[in-house]
C-alpha atoms as one frame of an Amber mdcrd trajectory, in Angstrom:
protein
  44.183  -9.709 -50.671  42.757  -6.658 -49.066  40.147  -4.705 -49.275  41.843
  -1.803 -50.632  44.295  -3.557 -53.023  40.867  -4.767 -54.676  40.305  -1.726
 -54.842  43.525  -0.682 -56.573  43.751  -3.925 -58.739  40.429  -2.837 -60.252
  41.200   0.948 -60.947  44.091  -0.426 -62.897  42.099  -2.861 -65.171  39.802
  -0.381 -65.474  42.199   2.576 -66.824  43.829  -0.408 -69.207  40.800  -1.141
 -70.777  40.116   2.333 -71.635  43.374   2.615 -73.060  42.939  -0.352 -75.514
  39.228   1.727 -76.055  41.329   4.716 -76.930  43.434   2.864 -79.386  41.247
   0.989 -81.100  38.792   4.037 -81.895  42.045   5.875 -83.932  42.276   2.729
 -85.955  38.687   2.838 -86.972  38.845   6.504 -87.619  42.011   6.050 -89.720
  40.445   2.716 -91.670  37.009   5.000 -92.262  39.339   8.255 -93.327  40.766
   5.889 -96.410  38.177   3.714 -96.983  35.954   7.771 -97.894  38.700   8.799
-100.596  38.185   5.669-102.842  34.805   6.066-102.876  34.342   5.540-106.997
  36.612   2.466-106.821  34.303   0.942-103.786  30.887   1.784-106.251  32.546
  -0.718-108.469  34.469  -2.989-106.501  31.110  -3.499-103.691  30.786  -7.107
-103.297  34.770  -6.935-102.846  33.635  -4.649 -99.758  31.098  -6.371 -97.960
  33.313  -8.185 -95.596  35.194  -5.353 -94.349  32.055  -3.630 -93.458  30.973
  -6.836 -91.364  34.597  -6.068 -89.452  33.338  -2.694 -88.937  30.875  -3.333
 -87.138  32.250  -5.565 -84.763  34.705  -3.450 -84.143  31.909  -0.852 -83.176
  30.166  -4.070 -80.912  33.056  -4.743 -79.045  33.836  -0.710 -77.915  30.399
  -0.716 -76.676  31.115  -3.924 -74.853  34.314  -2.153 -73.041  32.193   0.796
 -72.735  29.304  -1.184 -70.404  32.600  -2.783 -68.943  34.384   0.965 -67.587
  30.683   1.547 -66.059  30.389  -0.921 -64.419  33.348  -0.857 -62.969  32.838
   2.543 -62.250  30.054   1.955 -60.165  32.117  -0.640 -58.157  35.010   1.129
 -57.918  32.426   3.731 -55.819  30.916   1.273 -53.432  34.464  -0.012 -52.296
  35.016   4.304 -51.503  31.790   4.191 -50.004  32.349   1.130 -47.709  36.029
   2.903 -47.324  34.529   6.289 -46.006  31.941   3.783 -44.115  35.085   1.351
 -42.235  36.642   4.471 -41.085  33.357   5.886 -39.271  32.835   2.778 -37.671
  35.908   1.937 -36.164  35.618   5.737 -34.804  32.519   4.227 -32.650  29.049
   5.809 -31.640  29.930   7.639 -28.488  31.450  10.549 -30.212  28.784  11.342
 -33.213  25.930   8.804 -33.451  24.396  10.382 -35.840  27.364   9.693 -38.175
  28.054   6.393 -37.163  24.540   5.328 -37.586  24.740   7.035 -41.349  27.900
   4.983 -41.217  25.690   1.465 -40.742  23.201   2.424 -43.251  25.756   2.678
 -45.928  27.118  -0.695 -44.916  23.626  -2.380 -45.355  22.978  -0.843 -49.186
  26.866  -2.201 -49.375  25.739  -5.316 -48.504  22.874  -5.302 -50.953  24.974
  -4.684 -53.509  27.250  -7.038 -53.605  24.764  -9.780 -52.292  23.081  -9.054
 -55.914  26.637  -8.547 -57.917  28.023 -11.795 -56.207  27.837 -14.053 -59.208
  29.043 -11.595 -61.834  32.486 -10.446 -60.189  34.834 -12.661 -58.169  35.987
 -10.018 -56.390  32.353  -8.880 -54.800  33.074 -11.887 -52.942  35.352 -10.442
 -50.394  33.698  -7.377 -50.129  30.494  -8.892 -48.949  32.375 -10.681 -46.433
  34.081  -7.767 -45.505  31.171  -5.324 -45.514  28.448  -7.969 -43.271  31.850
  -8.399 -40.602  31.918  -4.940 -40.031  28.445  -4.432 -40.129  28.520  -7.313
 -37.137  30.810  -5.212 -35.542  28.841  -1.897 -36.399  26.104  -3.944 -33.681
  27.922  -5.097 -31.152  29.965  -1.443 -30.562  26.246  -0.348 -31.009  25.281
  -2.610 -28.255  27.934  -1.468 -25.982  27.548   2.404 -25.894  23.347   1.305
 -25.048  24.670  -0.555 -22.395  27.507   2.288 -21.374  24.780   5.349 -21.698
  21.771   3.124 -19.924  24.196   2.407 -17.249  26.181   5.854 -16.928  22.294
   7.138 -16.129  20.980   4.215 -13.716  21.436   5.424  -9.902  19.709   4.674
  -7.527  17.175   7.290  -5.919  18.010   8.017  -2.675  14.841   7.994  -0.006
  14.799  11.815   0.315  14.200  12.438  -3.189  11.583  10.148  -2.804   9.686
  11.943   0.076   9.750  14.852  -1.892   7.938  13.075  -4.838   5.072  12.839
  -2.276   1.850  14.960  -1.476   2.129  17.018   1.093   0.135  15.259   3.895
   1.830  12.102   2.977   5.934  12.948   3.814   6.448  11.515   7.063   6.234
   7.190   6.560   5.222   7.293  10.387   1.626   9.340   9.554   0.780   7.815
   5.895  -1.464   4.887   5.820  -1.522   5.121   2.295  -4.879   7.584   1.808
  -4.735   9.207  -1.246  -6.349  12.601   0.173  -5.833  15.274   2.409  -7.967
  15.679   5.456  -9.989  18.455   3.106 -10.821  15.913   0.603  -8.454  17.225
  -2.154  -6.746  14.303  -4.093  -3.073  13.789  -3.338  -0.834  14.742  -5.986
   1.932  12.221  -6.495   5.359  13.469  -8.682   6.887  10.993 -11.286  10.493
  10.905  -9.607  13.054  11.381 -12.503  14.477   8.560 -13.455  17.235   9.096
 -16.605  18.048  12.672 -17.466  14.953  13.718 -20.349  18.423  14.493 -22.762
  20.298  11.313 -22.217  15.959   9.486 -23.400  16.575  10.435 -27.008  19.865
   9.050 -27.704  18.888   5.420 -25.515  15.655   5.659 -27.640  17.782   5.712
 -31.365  19.941   3.160 -30.179  17.521   0.569 -28.725  15.285   1.070 -32.118
  18.328   0.212 -34.661  19.562  -2.823 -32.072  15.365  -4.083 -32.555  16.025
  -3.606 -36.145  19.693  -5.378 -36.540  17.304  -8.448 -34.991  19.184  -8.037
 -31.465  15.744  -7.585 -29.430  17.191 -10.285 -26.624  20.699  -8.548 -26.411
  18.759  -5.201 -25.465  16.326  -6.962 -23.285  19.434  -8.100 -20.881  21.377
  -5.224 -21.106  18.223  -3.302 -20.328  17.588  -6.024 -17.212  21.032  -5.896
 -15.970  21.445  -2.417 -15.680  17.821  -1.139 -14.168  16.517  -4.332 -11.926
  20.103  -3.499  -9.451  18.710  -0.163  -9.698  15.324  -0.432  -8.667  16.270
  -3.137  -5.754  18.982  -0.858  -4.317  16.817   2.146  -4.535  13.844  -0.173
  -2.299  16.409  -1.579   0.021  17.395   2.055   0.947  14.070   3.210   1.298
  13.878   0.359   4.066  11.759  -2.480   2.067  13.008  -6.012   3.221  11.834
  -9.606   2.070   9.829 -11.267   5.031   8.515 -15.259   4.999   5.797 -16.165
   7.002   8.267 -17.881   9.587   9.557 -14.007  10.007   6.554 -12.832  10.803
   5.246 -15.219  13.203   8.536 -15.192  15.259   8.491 -10.782  15.158   7.354
  -8.727  18.598   3.460  -7.546  18.060   4.832  -3.884  17.961   7.383  -4.203
  15.919   5.327  -6.126  13.334   2.505  -2.817  13.275   5.542  -1.138  12.442
   6.703  -2.936   9.435   3.507  -2.927   8.259   2.938   0.793   8.588   5.803
   1.356   6.744   4.970  -1.923   3.638   1.572   0.523   3.346   3.878   3.810
   2.927   6.311   1.647   0.825   3.322   0.248  -1.818   2.516   4.018  -1.953
   5.600   4.969  -3.018   6.517   1.802  -4.941   3.410   1.707  -7.125   3.057
   5.630  -7.667   6.394   6.725  -7.633   9.315   4.039  -8.753   6.834   1.515
 -10.851   5.020   4.399 -12.518   8.753   6.327 -13.070   9.843   2.709 -14.171
   6.898   2.798 -16.973   7.427   6.019 -18.081  11.551   5.106 -18.959  10.335
   2.320 -20.699   7.836   3.844 -22.967   9.815   6.556 -23.991  12.939   4.300
 -24.883  10.936   1.134 -26.197   8.504   3.350 -28.072   7.129   2.017 -31.169
   8.259  -1.559 -29.719   5.709  -2.920 -27.878   6.857  -6.512 -27.353  10.250
  -4.948 -25.707   9.123  -2.455 -23.707   6.602  -4.803 -21.846   8.934  -7.608
 -21.822  11.993  -5.166 -20.569   9.302  -3.807 -18.109   8.242  -6.635 -16.659
  11.600  -8.210 -16.237  12.944  -5.080 -14.285  10.262  -4.831 -11.586   9.459
  -8.625 -11.148  11.603  -8.962  -8.460  10.424  -5.739  -6.651   6.891  -6.888
  -6.905   7.618 -10.253  -5.590   9.370  -8.822  -2.240   7.057  -5.828  -1.597
   3.828  -8.658  -2.359   6.159 -11.774  -0.364   5.607  -9.673   3.001   1.787
  -8.877   2.656   0.839 -12.612   1.544   2.918 -13.080   5.022   0.943 -11.344
   7.317  -2.416 -11.952   5.379  -1.445 -16.096   5.826  -0.601 -14.894  10.134
  -4.212 -14.379  11.684  -3.291 -13.433  15.014  -4.588 -11.483  17.927  -7.958
  -8.993  17.234  -5.639  -5.389  17.089  -4.440  -6.850  13.921  -7.748  -6.592
  12.238  -7.125  -2.999  11.415  -3.440  -3.530  10.095  -4.903  -5.888   7.903
  -8.096  -2.996   6.845  -5.292  -0.384   6.113  -3.585  -2.934   3.855  -6.355
  -4.245   2.295  -6.921  -0.354   1.794  -4.325   0.075   0.305  -4.425  -2.746
  -2.090  -7.939  -1.353  -3.093  -6.823   2.111  -3.587  -3.713   1.090  -6.077
  -5.652  -1.510  -7.690  -6.176   0.899 -10.901  -3.040   2.298 -10.581  -1.482
  -1.252 -10.682  -3.588  -2.134 -13.581  -2.483   1.237 -15.613   1.019   0.129
 -15.223   1.065  -3.217 -15.662  -1.465  -4.011 -17.627  -0.144  -5.311 -20.875
  -1.322  -8.689 -22.184   1.548  -9.169 -24.119   3.916 -10.104 -21.006   3.549
 -12.927 -18.759   5.412 -11.344 -15.482   2.782  -8.265 -15.926  -0.170 -10.932
 -15.946   1.407 -12.615 -12.827   1.516  -9.095 -10.929  -1.878  -8.396 -11.758
  -3.353 -12.087 -10.452  -0.582 -11.761  -7.431  -2.109  -8.384  -6.408  -5.351
  -9.414  -6.774  -4.645 -12.530  -5.038  -3.510 -10.851  -2.021  -6.104  -7.836
  -1.744  -8.386 -10.934  -1.189  -6.314 -13.031   0.952  -6.439  -9.859   3.094
 -10.053  -9.458   2.878 -10.558 -13.168   3.660  -7.739 -13.307   6.897  -9.581
  -9.736   8.166 -13.128 -11.562   8.164 -12.113 -14.442  10.063 -10.111 -12.058
  12.493 -13.421 -10.133  12.999 -15.358 -13.612  14.076 -12.197 -14.656  15.891
 -12.759 -11.409  17.837 -16.812 -11.569  18.378 -15.621 -15.122  19.976 -12.971
 -13.847  21.955 -14.915 -10.947  23.516 -18.029 -13.618  24.661 -15.482 -16.177
  25.395 -12.821 -13.672  27.547 -11.319 -15.486  30.725  -9.228 -12.696  31.695
  -8.615 -13.020  35.707  -8.239  -9.277  35.509 -11.218  -8.005  38.280 -11.325
  -4.280  38.788 -12.029  -4.106  42.579 -14.005  -0.464  42.697 -16.546  -1.525
  40.283 -15.240   0.598  37.481 -15.328   0.034  33.949 -13.577  -2.941  32.948
 -10.586  -2.898  30.508 -12.420  -5.158  28.408 -15.811  -3.155  28.066 -13.424
   0.256  26.916 -11.452  -2.035  24.916 -14.169  -3.451  22.896 -15.700  -0.293
  22.262 -12.918   1.115  21.243 -12.553  -1.237  18.897 -15.694  -1.271  17.373
 -15.160   2.974  17.379 -12.624   1.739  15.094 -14.235  -0.195  13.087 -17.062
   2.700  12.238 -13.805   4.477  10.984 -13.193   2.129   8.293 -17.223   1.981
   7.282 -16.351   1.757   2.985 -13.557  -0.398   3.690 -15.585  -2.954   5.498
 -18.639  -2.565   3.409 -16.395  -2.996   0.415 -14.971  -6.266   2.132 -17.866
  -7.473   2.997 -18.894  -7.581  -0.488 -15.653  -9.480  -1.786 -18.027 -12.170
  -0.589 -21.693 -11.267   0.091 -23.975  -9.105  -2.062 -24.110  -5.811  -2.115
 -27.892  -5.715   0.104 -25.925  -8.448   2.407 -22.727  -6.442   2.702 -24.211
  -2.884   4.029 -26.429  -4.710   6.675 -23.192  -7.299   7.540 -21.562  -4.468
   9.923 -24.589  -3.097  11.986 -25.357  -7.579  12.524 -21.627  -7.969  13.651
 -21.528  -4.760  16.030 -25.310  -5.827  17.393 -23.391  -9.004  18.274 -19.895
  -7.928  19.479 -22.158  -5.296  21.902 -24.329  -8.779  23.268 -21.050 -10.948
  23.591 -19.650  -8.268  25.549 -22.421  -7.683  28.113 -22.732 -11.843  28.257
 -18.958 -11.385  29.257 -19.286  -8.991  31.790 -22.470 -10.200  33.339 -20.391
 -13.604  33.752 -17.625 -10.788  35.500 -19.701  -8.813  37.419 -20.422 -12.725
  39.540 -16.997 -12.508  40.823 -17.171  -9.911  43.516 -18.749 -10.993  47.206
 -20.557  -8.097  47.788 -24.483  -8.244  45.562 -24.303  -4.660  45.656 -20.615
  -3.750  43.740 -21.887  -6.849  41.620 -24.676  -4.248  40.510 -22.408  -0.727
  40.642 -20.095  -2.928  38.288 -22.818  -3.632  35.747 -24.715  -0.597  35.813
 -20.757   1.513  35.226 -20.376  -0.815  32.587 -23.832  -0.323  30.661 -23.983
   2.763  30.967 -20.402   3.389  29.094 -21.588   1.417  26.114 -24.389   3.280
  26.490 -22.890   6.899  26.435 -20.764   5.468  23.550 -23.047   4.302  21.395
 -24.699   7.757  22.134 -22.012   9.693  21.161 -20.680   7.440  17.820 -21.950
   6.220  14.444 -22.611   3.120  16.088 -25.575   4.665  17.377 -27.181   4.686
  13.565 -26.432   0.843  13.156 -28.110  -0.120  16.764 -30.597   2.269  16.210
 -32.454   4.102  19.342 -34.454   1.216  20.494 -30.892  -0.755  21.361 -29.688
   2.475  22.868 -33.379   3.090  25.165 -32.977  -0.794  26.007 -29.916  -0.768
  27.297 -30.869   2.581  29.354 -33.043   1.388  30.931 -30.884  -1.857  31.944
 -28.526   0.981  33.542 -31.471   2.022  35.410 -32.618  -1.156  37.286 -28.926
  -1.763  37.860 -28.689   1.588  39.965 -32.268   1.146  41.363 -31.271  -3.086
  42.192 -27.903  -1.373  44.172 -29.946   1.227  46.008 -32.037  -1.600  47.060
 -29.280  -4.495  48.016 -26.682  -1.710  49.411 -29.017   0.546  51.675 -32.257
  -1.674  52.457 -30.536  -2.864  56.213 -29.695  -0.034  56.806 -32.838   1.854
  56.177 -34.341  -0.622  58.267 -32.416   0.158  61.288 -33.925   3.291  60.863
 -37.668   1.412  61.327 -39.377   0.977  64.403 -42.974  -0.751  64.312 -46.340
   1.577  64.517 -47.259  -0.761  67.076 -45.027  -0.670  69.635 -44.143   3.407
  69.268 -46.260   6.287  69.244 -45.691   9.852  69.871 -46.798  12.347  71.944
 -48.312  15.543  71.425 -45.306  17.538  71.048 -43.473  14.789  69.651 -41.794
  12.654  72.463 -41.999   9.260  72.296 -44.069   6.823  73.973 -43.264   5.001
  76.829 -43.787   1.512  74.409 -40.696   1.841  73.232 -37.491   1.426  75.741
 -34.443   3.095  75.604 -32.002   0.399  75.376 -34.363  -0.341  71.753 -33.106
   2.826  70.492 -29.607   2.957  71.347 -29.636  -0.721  69.795 -30.833   0.798
  66.464 -28.817   4.005  66.314 -26.023   1.810  67.024 -26.586  -0.475  64.086
 -26.977   2.210  61.586 -23.931   3.864  62.718 -21.578   0.922  62.349 -23.682
   0.117  58.906 -22.965   3.265  57.454 -18.772   3.560  58.633 -18.629  -0.181
  56.988 -20.652   1.252  54.032 -18.908   4.781  53.873 -14.876   2.901  54.041
 -15.849   0.393  51.427 -17.956   2.650  49.123 -16.053   5.428  48.871 -13.341
   2.852  46.961 -15.496   2.161  44.736 -15.567   4.102  41.760 -18.322   5.452
  39.057 -16.255   6.929  36.736 -18.699   8.983  34.515 -19.141  12.669  36.658
 -22.998  13.026  35.761 -24.088   9.363  36.604 -21.973   9.859  39.982 -23.516
  12.885  41.218 -27.157  11.410  40.377 -26.655   8.140  42.383 -25.421  10.113
  44.891 -28.420  12.357  45.434 -30.633   9.392  44.761 -28.984   7.592  48.109
 -29.291  11.049  49.596 -32.995  11.413  48.767 -34.096   8.210  50.545 -31.348
   8.341  53.422 -31.592  11.748  54.701 -35.422  11.997  55.124 -35.484   8.509
  56.677 -32.250   9.482  59.120 -33.624  13.077  60.192 -37.422  11.564  60.877
 -35.669   8.681  63.037 -33.939  11.352  65.088 -36.965  13.758  65.212 -38.803
  10.689  66.879 -35.923   8.514  69.011 -33.599  11.555  69.583 -34.388  12.849
  72.613 -34.418   9.220  74.140 -30.654   9.331  73.671 -29.873  13.163  74.126
 -31.393  12.709  78.090 -29.243   9.465  78.560 -25.587   9.778  79.301 -22.458
   9.726  76.367 -25.348  10.717  73.553 -22.764  10.685  71.175 -22.119   7.283
  71.074 -25.436   6.694  70.269 -25.754  10.103  67.760 -23.121   9.627  65.969
 -23.713  11.980  62.977 -25.904  14.265  62.280 -27.950  14.608  58.808 -25.307
  17.491  57.506 -22.363  15.002  58.448 -24.094  12.055  56.741 -24.686  14.574
  53.084 -21.375  15.395  53.142 -19.852  12.192  53.682 -22.119  10.647  50.671
 -20.072  12.931  48.687 -17.205  10.935  48.964 -19.038   7.795  47.540 -17.689
   6.112  43.741 -14.769   8.563  44.386 -12.440   5.451  43.954  -9.785   6.984
  46.862  -7.073   4.523  48.407  -8.011   3.491  51.943  -4.780   5.839  53.472
  -7.018   8.679  51.713  -9.949   7.749  53.736 -11.917  10.012  55.932 -11.369
   9.614  59.619
C-alpha cells in the first residue's frame, strides 16, 4: 500500500471513530435525562442504581480514550501532509529554488525523527519511516549533483594574459622578471589575486557544502571538489608554460635552453604561489567556511600535483651542478624560494593535512638543496679559475677573456650580497657568513692571478709576457676600485696590486728597451767631443754607422711588433708611451748631437740617421694600439 493510500485509510478510520463517539455521546445524554425524571424514586432505590453509575463512568472513560486516539491520528495525518509537501519540493530538485529545497530536507529530517519515535505505537509508521529515509537519501544525492554541477560550471582555467594583468607593472614581462617583489624604488610590488570563482556563486557553494557535510558526505564533497578543481589548476599552469622535468631532462638541455627555462620557472613560481595557490586558498576558505578539516583536505588535494610539478623542476636543477655560470641562476632560484617562504607557510601552513605538511617540507628541502649546490658551484668556480688550462692565448698581450670573465663574475656576486650572506648562513654562523664573501672573493682573485702568471709563460717574447701581466693586473685593480669588491678586498689589496702593475710596466721597459738604448751608448773612454761638439778622432765612422744601423733595425722591429700589441686602457697606454719617450728620445737626441755629424759628412747619411727625434715621437704614438699587420705604417 502506497504512502497516499495509507494516509486516506487512516483518515477514513478517524471519521468512523468520530461518528461512533457522537452516537455514544447521544445515548449517554438520553440516559442522563431519563435518570433525572425519576430522581425521587432513585433516592428510594439507591442501592439498585449503583450499577448504572458505574456504567456511565466507563462510557465517559471510553469517550476520553477515543478523543486521544483522534488527536493522535490528527498529528499523524499532519506529518503525512508535511511529507507529501516535502516530497513535491524534493522531486523538483535544488536547482530552481535551493532555499525551498533545503527547507523540504529539514521537514523530512523532522518526519524521520517523528516516525522513528512512534514506530512501536503505529504499524503504519514503519512504511512512512522507510519512505522518508529513502526520500532523504535521494535528496542528498541530488544535493551532491547540484554541488558538482555548480562548481564545474564556474571552474574554468585562467588564461595567461589574465594572470599577467594581476602582476605588478614591473613584473608583467616574463623575460624581465627575476622573482623580485619590489621595484627599483624599493616599493612593495602588489599582486592582485585573480577571481577563480564568481563571487555570487560562492555563497551557494558554501550552503551546499555545509549541508553535505552535515549529511555526513564529507568524502563525497571532497571528491567532487578535487575532480572539478584539480584539472583546472593543472591546465592553467600548462597554459602558462609549466612542464614537469626530470633530472635526466635537465641534464640533456643545452645551457641556453636551461637558462631560459629557469628564468621562466622563477616567474611561474611567483605566479603560482602569489596568484593561483593564494586564489585557491581563498576559494577553499570561503566555500568550506567553518569546516576546517574539509577545507584543508580539499585545498591540499587540489594543489598537490601542481606544487609537485613546480618543485620537481627546481629539484632537477639543484641536483645538477653544471658549469660556473649556473651559480647565478641557482642564486636566483634560491632567492625566490626564500622570498616565497612566508607566503608558502601561510598558504600551506595548516597541520591538519599531510599533503600541506609535505609541501612545506618539500619547499624547505628545495631551498636547502639550492643553497648547497650553489656553494658547491662556488667552490668549483674557484678551483676552475686556478686550474683553467684553456689554450686561448691573446697574441697582442691584452686582457685575457678569463680575466674579464672572472671579474664580471665577481661583480655579479656583489649584486647578490644579501642572498649570498643568507646562503652562507644556511651552513655557517652569522659572523662567519658575513666574512665568507670577502674570503672567497680574495681566494678567487688570487686563483686568477696564479692562472695568469702561468698563461704569461706561453709568450716567447719576455717583454710581451710582462705587458700581458701588466694589462691583466691593471684590469683587475681598476675593476675592483670601481666596484663593491673594494669594500671587501680593502685598500691594502688595491695598493699592493697597483704596485705590481707598476713593477710589470717597469720590467717591460727594461726588457723591451734596454738593448736598443745600449746601441745609443758609446763608452766615454773611446770618445770625446771638442768644444764645438764634434766627436773626437777616437771614435771611428764605422762604429757610429754600425750603432745607427743597429738602432734603426731594433726600432723597426720593435715598431713592427709592438704596434700590434694592445694596452686597452687609454690612461695606462698613454702613460706607458710617455714613459718610453722619456727615456728613448733624450738618449736619441744626445746620440745624434754627439755623432750625427760623422754620418752627415759621409755618403747617404739618411741610410744611417733614418729617423729624427720627431719621427720617433710620432711613431711611438702608434704603439700598443693593437693594429693588424696590414695597418702598419710603412
